[in-house]
Tab-separated table of C-alpha atoms and ligand atoms in Angstrom:
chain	number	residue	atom	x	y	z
A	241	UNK	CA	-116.406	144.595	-70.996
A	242	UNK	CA	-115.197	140.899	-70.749
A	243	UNK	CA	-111.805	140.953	-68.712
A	244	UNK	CA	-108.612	139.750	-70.897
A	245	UNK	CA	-107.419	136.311	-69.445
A	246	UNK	CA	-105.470	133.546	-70.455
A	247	UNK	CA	-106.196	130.390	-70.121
A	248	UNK	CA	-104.573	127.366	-69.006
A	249	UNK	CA	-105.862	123.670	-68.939
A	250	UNK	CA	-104.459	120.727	-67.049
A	251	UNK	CA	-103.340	123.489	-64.949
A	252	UNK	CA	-102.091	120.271	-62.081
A	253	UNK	CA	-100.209	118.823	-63.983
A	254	UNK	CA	-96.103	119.266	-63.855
A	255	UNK	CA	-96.398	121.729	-66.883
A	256	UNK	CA	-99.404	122.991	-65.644
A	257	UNK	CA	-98.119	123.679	-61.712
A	258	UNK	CA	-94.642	125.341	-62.911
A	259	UNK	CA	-96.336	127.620	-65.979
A	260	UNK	CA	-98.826	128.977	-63.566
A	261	UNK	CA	-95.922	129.548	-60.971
A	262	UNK	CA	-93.920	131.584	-64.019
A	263	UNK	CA	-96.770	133.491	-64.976
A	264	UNK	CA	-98.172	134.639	-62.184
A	265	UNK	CA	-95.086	136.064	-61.017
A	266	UNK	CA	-94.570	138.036	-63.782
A	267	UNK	CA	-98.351	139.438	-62.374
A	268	UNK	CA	-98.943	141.503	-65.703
A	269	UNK	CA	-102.029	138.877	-67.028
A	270	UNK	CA	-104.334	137.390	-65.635
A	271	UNK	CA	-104.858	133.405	-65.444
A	272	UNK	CA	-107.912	130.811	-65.928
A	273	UNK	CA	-106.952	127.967	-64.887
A	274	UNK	CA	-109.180	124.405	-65.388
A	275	UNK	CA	-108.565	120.980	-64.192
A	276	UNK	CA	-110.538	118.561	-62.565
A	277	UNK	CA	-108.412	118.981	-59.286
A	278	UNK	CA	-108.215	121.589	-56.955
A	279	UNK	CA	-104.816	123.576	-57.467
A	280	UNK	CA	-102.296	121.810	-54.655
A	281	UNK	CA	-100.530	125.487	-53.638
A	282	UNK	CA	-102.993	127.447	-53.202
A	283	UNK	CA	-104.617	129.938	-56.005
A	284	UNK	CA	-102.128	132.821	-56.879
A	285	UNK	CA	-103.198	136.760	-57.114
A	286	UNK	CA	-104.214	136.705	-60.645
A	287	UNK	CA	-105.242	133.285	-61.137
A	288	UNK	CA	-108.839	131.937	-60.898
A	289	UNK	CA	-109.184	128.398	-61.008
A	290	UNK	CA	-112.249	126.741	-62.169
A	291	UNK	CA	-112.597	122.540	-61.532
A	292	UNK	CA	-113.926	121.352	-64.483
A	293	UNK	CA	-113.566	119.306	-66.893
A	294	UNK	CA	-112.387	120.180	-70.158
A	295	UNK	CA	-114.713	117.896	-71.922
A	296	UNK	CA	-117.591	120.236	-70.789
A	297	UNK	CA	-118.916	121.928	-73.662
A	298	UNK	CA	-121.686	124.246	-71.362
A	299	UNK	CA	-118.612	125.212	-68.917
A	300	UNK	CA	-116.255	126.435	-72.104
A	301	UNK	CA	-119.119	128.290	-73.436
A	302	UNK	CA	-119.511	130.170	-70.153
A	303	UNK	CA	-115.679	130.585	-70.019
A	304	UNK	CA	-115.544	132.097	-73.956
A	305	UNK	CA	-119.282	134.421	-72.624
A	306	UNK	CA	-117.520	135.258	-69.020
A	307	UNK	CA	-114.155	135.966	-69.871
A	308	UNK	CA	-111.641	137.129	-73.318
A	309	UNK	CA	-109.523	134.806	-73.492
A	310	UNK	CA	-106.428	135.705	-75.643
A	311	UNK	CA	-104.450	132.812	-75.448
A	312	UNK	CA	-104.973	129.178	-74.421
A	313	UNK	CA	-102.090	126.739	-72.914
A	314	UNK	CA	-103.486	123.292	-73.627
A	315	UNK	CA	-101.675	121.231	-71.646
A	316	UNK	CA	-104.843	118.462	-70.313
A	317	UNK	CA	-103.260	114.811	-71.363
A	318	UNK	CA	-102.633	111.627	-70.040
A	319	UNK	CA	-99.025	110.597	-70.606
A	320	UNK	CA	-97.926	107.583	-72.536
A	321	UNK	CA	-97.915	104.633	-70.775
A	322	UNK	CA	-100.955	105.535	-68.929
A	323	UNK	CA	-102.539	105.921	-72.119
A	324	UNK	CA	-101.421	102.251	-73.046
A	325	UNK	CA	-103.358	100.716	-70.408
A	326	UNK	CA	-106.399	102.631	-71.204
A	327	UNK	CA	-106.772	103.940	-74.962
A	328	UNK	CA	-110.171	104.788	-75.396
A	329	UNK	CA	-110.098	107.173	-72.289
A	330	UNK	CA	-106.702	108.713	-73.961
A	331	UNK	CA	-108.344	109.078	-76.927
A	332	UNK	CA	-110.904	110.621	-75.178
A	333	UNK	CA	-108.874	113.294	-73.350
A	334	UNK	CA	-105.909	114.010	-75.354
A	335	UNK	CA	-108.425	114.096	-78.827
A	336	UNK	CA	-111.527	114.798	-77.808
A	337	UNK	CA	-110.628	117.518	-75.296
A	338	UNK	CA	-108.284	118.953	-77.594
A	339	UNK	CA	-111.126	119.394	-80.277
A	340	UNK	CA	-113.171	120.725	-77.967
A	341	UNK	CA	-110.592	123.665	-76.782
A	342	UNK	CA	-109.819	123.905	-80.325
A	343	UNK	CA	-113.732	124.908	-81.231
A	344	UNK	CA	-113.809	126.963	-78.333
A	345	UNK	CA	-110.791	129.223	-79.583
A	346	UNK	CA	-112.443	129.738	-83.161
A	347	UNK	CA	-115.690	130.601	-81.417
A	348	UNK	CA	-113.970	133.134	-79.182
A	349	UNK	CA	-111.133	134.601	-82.108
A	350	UNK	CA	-114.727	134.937	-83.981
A	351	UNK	CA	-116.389	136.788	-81.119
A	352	UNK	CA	-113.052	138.901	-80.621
A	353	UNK	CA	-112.132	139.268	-84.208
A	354	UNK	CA	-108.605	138.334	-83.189
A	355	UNK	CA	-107.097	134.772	-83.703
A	356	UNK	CA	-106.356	133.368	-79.862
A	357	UNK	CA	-103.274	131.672	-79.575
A	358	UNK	CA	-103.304	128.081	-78.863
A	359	UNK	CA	-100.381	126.788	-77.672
A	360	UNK	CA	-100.017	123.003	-77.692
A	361	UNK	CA	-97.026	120.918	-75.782
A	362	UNK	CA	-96.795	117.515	-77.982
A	363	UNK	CA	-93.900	115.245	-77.688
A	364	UNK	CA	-91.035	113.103	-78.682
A	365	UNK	CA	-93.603	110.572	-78.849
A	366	UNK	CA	-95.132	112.066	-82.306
A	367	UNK	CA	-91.741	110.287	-83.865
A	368	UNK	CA	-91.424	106.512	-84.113
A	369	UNK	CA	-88.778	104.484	-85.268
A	370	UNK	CA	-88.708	100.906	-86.676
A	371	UNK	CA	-85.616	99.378	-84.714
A	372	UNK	CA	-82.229	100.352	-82.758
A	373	UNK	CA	-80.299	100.218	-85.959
A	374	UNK	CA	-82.522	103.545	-87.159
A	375	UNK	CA	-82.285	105.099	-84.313
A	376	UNK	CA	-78.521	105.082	-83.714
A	377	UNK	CA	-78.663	106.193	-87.914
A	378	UNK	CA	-80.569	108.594	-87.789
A	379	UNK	CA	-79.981	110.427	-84.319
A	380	UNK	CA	-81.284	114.036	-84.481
A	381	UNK	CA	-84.555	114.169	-85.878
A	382	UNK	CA	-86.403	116.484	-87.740
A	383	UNK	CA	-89.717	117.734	-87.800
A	384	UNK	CA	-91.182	115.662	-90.574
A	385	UNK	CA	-89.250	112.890	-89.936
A	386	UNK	CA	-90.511	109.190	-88.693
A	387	UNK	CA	-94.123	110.568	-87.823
A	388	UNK	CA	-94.696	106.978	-87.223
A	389	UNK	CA	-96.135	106.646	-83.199
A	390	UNK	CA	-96.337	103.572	-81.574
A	391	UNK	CA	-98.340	104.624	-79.090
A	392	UNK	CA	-102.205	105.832	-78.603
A	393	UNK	CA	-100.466	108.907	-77.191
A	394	UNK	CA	-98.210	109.738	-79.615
A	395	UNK	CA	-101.217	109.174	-82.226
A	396	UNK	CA	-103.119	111.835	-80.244
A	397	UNK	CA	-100.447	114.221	-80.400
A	398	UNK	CA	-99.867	113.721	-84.219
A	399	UNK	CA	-103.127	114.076	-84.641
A	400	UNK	CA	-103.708	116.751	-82.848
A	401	UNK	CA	-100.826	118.540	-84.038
A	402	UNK	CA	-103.118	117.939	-87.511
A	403	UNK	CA	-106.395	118.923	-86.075
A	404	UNK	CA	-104.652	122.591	-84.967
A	405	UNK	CA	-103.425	123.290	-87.590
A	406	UNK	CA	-106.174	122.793	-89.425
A	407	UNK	CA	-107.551	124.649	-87.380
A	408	UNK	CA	-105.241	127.528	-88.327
A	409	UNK	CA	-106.365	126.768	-91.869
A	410	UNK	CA	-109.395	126.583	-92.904
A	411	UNK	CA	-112.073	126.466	-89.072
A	412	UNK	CA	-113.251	130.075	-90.271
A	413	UNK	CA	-113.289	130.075	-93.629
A	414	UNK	CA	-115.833	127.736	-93.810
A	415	UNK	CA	-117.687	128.234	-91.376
A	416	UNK	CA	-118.177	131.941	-91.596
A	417	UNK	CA	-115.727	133.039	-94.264
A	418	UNK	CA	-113.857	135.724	-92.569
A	419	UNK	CA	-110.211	135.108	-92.386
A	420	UNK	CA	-110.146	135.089	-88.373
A	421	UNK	CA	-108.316	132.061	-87.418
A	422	UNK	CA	-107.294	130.136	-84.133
A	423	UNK	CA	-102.913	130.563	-84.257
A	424	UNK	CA	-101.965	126.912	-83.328
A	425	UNK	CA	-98.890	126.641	-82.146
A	426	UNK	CA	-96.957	123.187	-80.971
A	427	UNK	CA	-93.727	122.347	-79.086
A	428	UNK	CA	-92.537	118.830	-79.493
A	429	UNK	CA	-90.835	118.287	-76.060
A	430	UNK	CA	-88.365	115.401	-74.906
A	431	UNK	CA	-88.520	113.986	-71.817
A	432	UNK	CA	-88.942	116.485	-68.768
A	433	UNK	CA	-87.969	116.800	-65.646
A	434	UNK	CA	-89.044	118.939	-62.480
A	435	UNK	CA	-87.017	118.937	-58.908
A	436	UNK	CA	-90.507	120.125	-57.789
A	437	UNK	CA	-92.980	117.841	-59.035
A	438	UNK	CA	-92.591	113.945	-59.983
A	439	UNK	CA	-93.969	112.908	-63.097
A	440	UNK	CA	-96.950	109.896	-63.203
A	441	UNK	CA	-97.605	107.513	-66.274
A	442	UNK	CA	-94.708	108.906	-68.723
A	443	UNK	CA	-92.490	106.455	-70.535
A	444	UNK	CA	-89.509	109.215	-69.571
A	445	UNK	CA	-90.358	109.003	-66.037
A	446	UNK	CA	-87.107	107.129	-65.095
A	447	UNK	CA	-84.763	110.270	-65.190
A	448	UNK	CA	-87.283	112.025	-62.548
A	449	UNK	CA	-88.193	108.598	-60.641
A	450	UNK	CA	-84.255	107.801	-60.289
A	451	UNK	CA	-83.191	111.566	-59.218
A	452	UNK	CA	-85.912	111.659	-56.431
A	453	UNK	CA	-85.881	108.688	-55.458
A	454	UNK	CA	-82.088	109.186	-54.696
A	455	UNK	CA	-82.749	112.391	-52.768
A	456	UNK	CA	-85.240	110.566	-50.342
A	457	UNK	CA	-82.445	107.629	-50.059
A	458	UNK	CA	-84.727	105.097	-51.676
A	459	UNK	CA	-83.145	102.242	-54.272
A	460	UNK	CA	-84.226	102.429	-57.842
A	461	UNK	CA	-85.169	100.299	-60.388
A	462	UNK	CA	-85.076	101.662	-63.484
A	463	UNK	CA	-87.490	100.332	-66.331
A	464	UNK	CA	-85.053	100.584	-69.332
A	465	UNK	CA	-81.956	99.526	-70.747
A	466	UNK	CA	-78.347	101.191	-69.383
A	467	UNK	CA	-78.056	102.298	-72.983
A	468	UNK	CA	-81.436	103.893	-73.957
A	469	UNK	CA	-80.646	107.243	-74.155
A	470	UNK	CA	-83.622	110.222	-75.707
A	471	UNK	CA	-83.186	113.900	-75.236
A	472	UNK	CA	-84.531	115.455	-71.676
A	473	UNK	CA	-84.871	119.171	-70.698
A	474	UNK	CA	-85.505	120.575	-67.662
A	475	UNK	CA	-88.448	122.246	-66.561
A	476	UNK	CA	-87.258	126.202	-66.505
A	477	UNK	CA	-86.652	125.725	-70.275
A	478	UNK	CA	-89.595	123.565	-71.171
A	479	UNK	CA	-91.542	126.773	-69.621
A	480	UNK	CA	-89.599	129.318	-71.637
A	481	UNK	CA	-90.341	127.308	-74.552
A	482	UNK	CA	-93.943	127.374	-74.482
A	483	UNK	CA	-93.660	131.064	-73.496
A	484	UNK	CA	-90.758	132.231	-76.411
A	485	UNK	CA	-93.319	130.098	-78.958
A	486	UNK	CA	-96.451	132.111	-77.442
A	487	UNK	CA	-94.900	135.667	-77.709
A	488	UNK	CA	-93.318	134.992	-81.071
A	489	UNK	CA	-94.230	137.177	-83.870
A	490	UNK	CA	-96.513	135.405	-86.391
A	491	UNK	CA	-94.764	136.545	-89.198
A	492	UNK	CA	-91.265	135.167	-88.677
A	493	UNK	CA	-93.105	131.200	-87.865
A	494	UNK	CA	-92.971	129.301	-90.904
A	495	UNK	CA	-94.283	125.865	-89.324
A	496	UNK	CA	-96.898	125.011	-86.652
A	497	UNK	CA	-94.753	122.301	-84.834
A	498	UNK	CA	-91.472	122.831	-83.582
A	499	UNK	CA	-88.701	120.036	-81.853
A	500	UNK	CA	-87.214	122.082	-79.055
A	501	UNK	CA	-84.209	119.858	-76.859
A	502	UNK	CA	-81.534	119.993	-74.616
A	503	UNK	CA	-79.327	116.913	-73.925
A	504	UNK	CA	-79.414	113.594	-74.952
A	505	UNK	CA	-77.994	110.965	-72.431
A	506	UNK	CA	-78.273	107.498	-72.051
A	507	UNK	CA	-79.994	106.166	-68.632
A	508	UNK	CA	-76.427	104.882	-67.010
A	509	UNK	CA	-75.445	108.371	-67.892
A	510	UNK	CA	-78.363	109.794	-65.945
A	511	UNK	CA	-77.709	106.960	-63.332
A	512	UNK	CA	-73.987	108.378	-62.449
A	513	UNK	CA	-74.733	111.742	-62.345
A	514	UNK	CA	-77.444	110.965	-59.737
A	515	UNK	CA	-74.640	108.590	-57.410
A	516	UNK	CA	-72.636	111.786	-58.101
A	517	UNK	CA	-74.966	113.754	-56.111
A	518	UNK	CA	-76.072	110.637	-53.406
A	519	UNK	CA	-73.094	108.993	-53.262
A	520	UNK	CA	-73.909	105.442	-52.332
A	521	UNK	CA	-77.857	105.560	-53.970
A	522	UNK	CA	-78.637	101.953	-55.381
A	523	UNK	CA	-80.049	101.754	-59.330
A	524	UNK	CA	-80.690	98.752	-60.788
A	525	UNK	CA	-81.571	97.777	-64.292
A	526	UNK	CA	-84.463	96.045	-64.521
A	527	UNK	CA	-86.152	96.557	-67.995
A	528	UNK	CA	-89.951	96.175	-68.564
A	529	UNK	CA	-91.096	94.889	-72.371
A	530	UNK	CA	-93.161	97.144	-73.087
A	531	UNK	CA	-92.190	100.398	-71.590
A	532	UNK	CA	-88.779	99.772	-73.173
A	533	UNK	CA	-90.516	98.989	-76.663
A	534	UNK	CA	-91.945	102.751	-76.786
A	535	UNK	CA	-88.159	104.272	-75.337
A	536	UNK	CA	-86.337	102.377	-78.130
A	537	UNK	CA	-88.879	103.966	-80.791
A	538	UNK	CA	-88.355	107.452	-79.629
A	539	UNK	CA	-85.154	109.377	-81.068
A	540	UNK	CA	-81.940	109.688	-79.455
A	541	UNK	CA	-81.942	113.364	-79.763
A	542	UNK	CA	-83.901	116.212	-81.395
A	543	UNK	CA	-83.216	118.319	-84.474
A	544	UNK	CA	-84.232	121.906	-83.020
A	545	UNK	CA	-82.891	124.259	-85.729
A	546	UNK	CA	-86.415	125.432	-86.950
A	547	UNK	CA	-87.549	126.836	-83.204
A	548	UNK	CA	-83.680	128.384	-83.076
A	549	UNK	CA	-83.975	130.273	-86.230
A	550	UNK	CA	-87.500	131.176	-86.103
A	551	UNK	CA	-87.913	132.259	-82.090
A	552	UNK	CA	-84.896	132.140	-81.166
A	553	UNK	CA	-84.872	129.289	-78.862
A	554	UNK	CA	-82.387	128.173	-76.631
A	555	UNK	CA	-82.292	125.789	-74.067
A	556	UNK	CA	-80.539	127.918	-70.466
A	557	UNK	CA	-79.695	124.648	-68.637
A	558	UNK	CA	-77.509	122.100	-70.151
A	559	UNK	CA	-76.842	118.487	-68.750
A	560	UNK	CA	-74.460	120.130	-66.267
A	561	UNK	CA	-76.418	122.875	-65.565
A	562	UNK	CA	-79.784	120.649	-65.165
A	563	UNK	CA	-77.911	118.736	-61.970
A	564	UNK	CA	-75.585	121.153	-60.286
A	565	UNK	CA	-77.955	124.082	-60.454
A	566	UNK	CA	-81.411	123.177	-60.685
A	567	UNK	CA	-82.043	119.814	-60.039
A	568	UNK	CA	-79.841	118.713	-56.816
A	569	UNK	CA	-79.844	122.075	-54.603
A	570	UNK	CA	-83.975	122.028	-55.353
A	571	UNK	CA	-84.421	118.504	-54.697
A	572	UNK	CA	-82.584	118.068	-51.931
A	573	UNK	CA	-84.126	121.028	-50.242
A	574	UNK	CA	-87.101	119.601	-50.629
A	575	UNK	CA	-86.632	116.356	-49.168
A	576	UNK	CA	-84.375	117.710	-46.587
A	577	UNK	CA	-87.975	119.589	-45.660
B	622	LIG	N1	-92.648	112.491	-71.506
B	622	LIG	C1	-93.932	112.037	-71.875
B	622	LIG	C2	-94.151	110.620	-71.543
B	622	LIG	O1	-93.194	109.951	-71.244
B	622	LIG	C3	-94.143	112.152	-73.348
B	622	LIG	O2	-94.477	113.408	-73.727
B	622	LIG	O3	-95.235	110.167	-71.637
């Protein structure tokens, strides 16, 4: 009999490293995890990692033949500005990877008669606005709302969000017309941050850059306006999300995609509640064009009704919360260490 696992991709990354963390300790399932990296603390009890890449058709197949895998955390992306500089290699991971997990899940919900659950973290970056004036308008978004990226990455997530639910649709149907489906399921995130891990090629990144590098008494320049404010979370809730979505039952979901948020603040907001914590830390202002561009296009805060009423979401650490309890004692720990 083919052992019950779930599996999780990306499984380095700052999603990746805390969900693994978070599962594992709750020791009652047992983890695949992929990435092209080795895992940088160590492989947990229940986890077996596998470097790989998830663009590896032969090494999924053996994965699907090896293993049951019941549900699938497909987190594998390169972030948005990274994906700026180099599209066709976004395109080629965020898509093309996704497609490929995607085909793997209908071939192994086929082989268990079961529909795995695929659970998908897209972004604030699926909305797009045309200008400041709609974006101070029209403040908490909803779901359907501006699905206009400017980005390659927020394309890929749209589109992906498209492709999965597809997916959900019609994958088996066709192909062997029994109703055995993959369950897509998507969380729109804002802009995270860890006190464990720093983020690398984000467009959010300056909330995590500026809080550590206060707590290793470095200056900061930050890359966007004092007034550019989008909706954040921190990572204990962005983990719970994915986790609430995953063990939700299928009959109360009415949509595929859901905004989840926290708070909303504005970068000199984020900037005083770091000098609150490192008294005397130096930020400076020093926007870049184009990294600004994508910020301004991205909504000030999240409508996140649909996840409340449906899962029952709710976010555990506020703005206040985020700093005093998780954020500063963590972080300064760590570079205390
Ligand atoms: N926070 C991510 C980024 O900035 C978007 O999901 O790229």
């Amino acid at each position: 009999m083919r052992k019950k696992v779930t599996l999780i991709t990306g499984a380095v990354g700052e999603i990746g490293q805390a969900l693994i963390q978070r599962l594992s300790e709750s020791g009652d399932i047992d983890l695949i995890t992929l990435d092209l990296k080795p895992l940088p603390t160590g492989v947990p009890k229940n986890v077996v990692h596998v470097e790989g890449d998830i663009l590896d058709d032969a090494l999924l197949s053996r994965l699907v033949s090896e293993y049951e895998i019941d549900a699938i955390y497909h987190l594998a992306a390169l972030l948005s500005t990274r994906s700026e500089f180099t599209p066709t290699m976004a395109h080629r991971v965020n898509v093309d990877g996704t497609m490929h997990l995607l085909h793997m899940a209908a071939e192994q919900s086929e082989r268990s008669d079961k529909p795995v659950r695929f659970i998908f973290p897209s972004s604030i970056a699926a909305y797009g606005l045309p200008d400041l004036a709609t974006k101070k308008r029209d403040v908490r978004v909803r779901e359907w709302e501006w699905n206009n990226p400017t980005t390659i990455y927020g394309c890929n997530k749209l589109y992906c969000e498209l492709l999965g639910s597809y997916y959900s649709r019609n994958y088996q149907q066709l192909a062997v017309k029994r109703p055995t489906m993959v369950d897509f399921r998507s969380i729109r995130f804002p802009g995270l941050i860890s006190a464990f891990t720093v983020p690398s090629g984000g467009t959010s990144d300056y909330a995590p850059e500026m809080i550590h590098a206060a707590a290793s008494r470095k200056p900061y320049n930050c890359f966007v306006r004092e007034d550019s404010r989008i909706p954040f979370m921190a990572m204990p809730d962005a983990i719970e999300a994915l986790i609430g979505l995953e063990k939700a039952a299928v009959r109360r979901l009415r949509r595929r995609v859901y905004n989840v948020t926290s708070f909303s603040l504005t970068a000199k907001q984020i900037s005083l509640l770091v000098i609150k914590a490192f008294p005397g830390t130096e930020i400076n202002f020093q926007p870049d064009l184009k990294r600004q561009g994508i910020i301004d296009s991205w909504p000030a805060d999240l409508d996140d009704n649909a996840a409340r009423k449906e899962w029952d979401w709710r976010p555990n650490y506020d703005a206040e919360r985020t700093f005093d309890e998780y954020l500063i004692p963590n972080i300064r720990e760590r570079y205390a260490r």
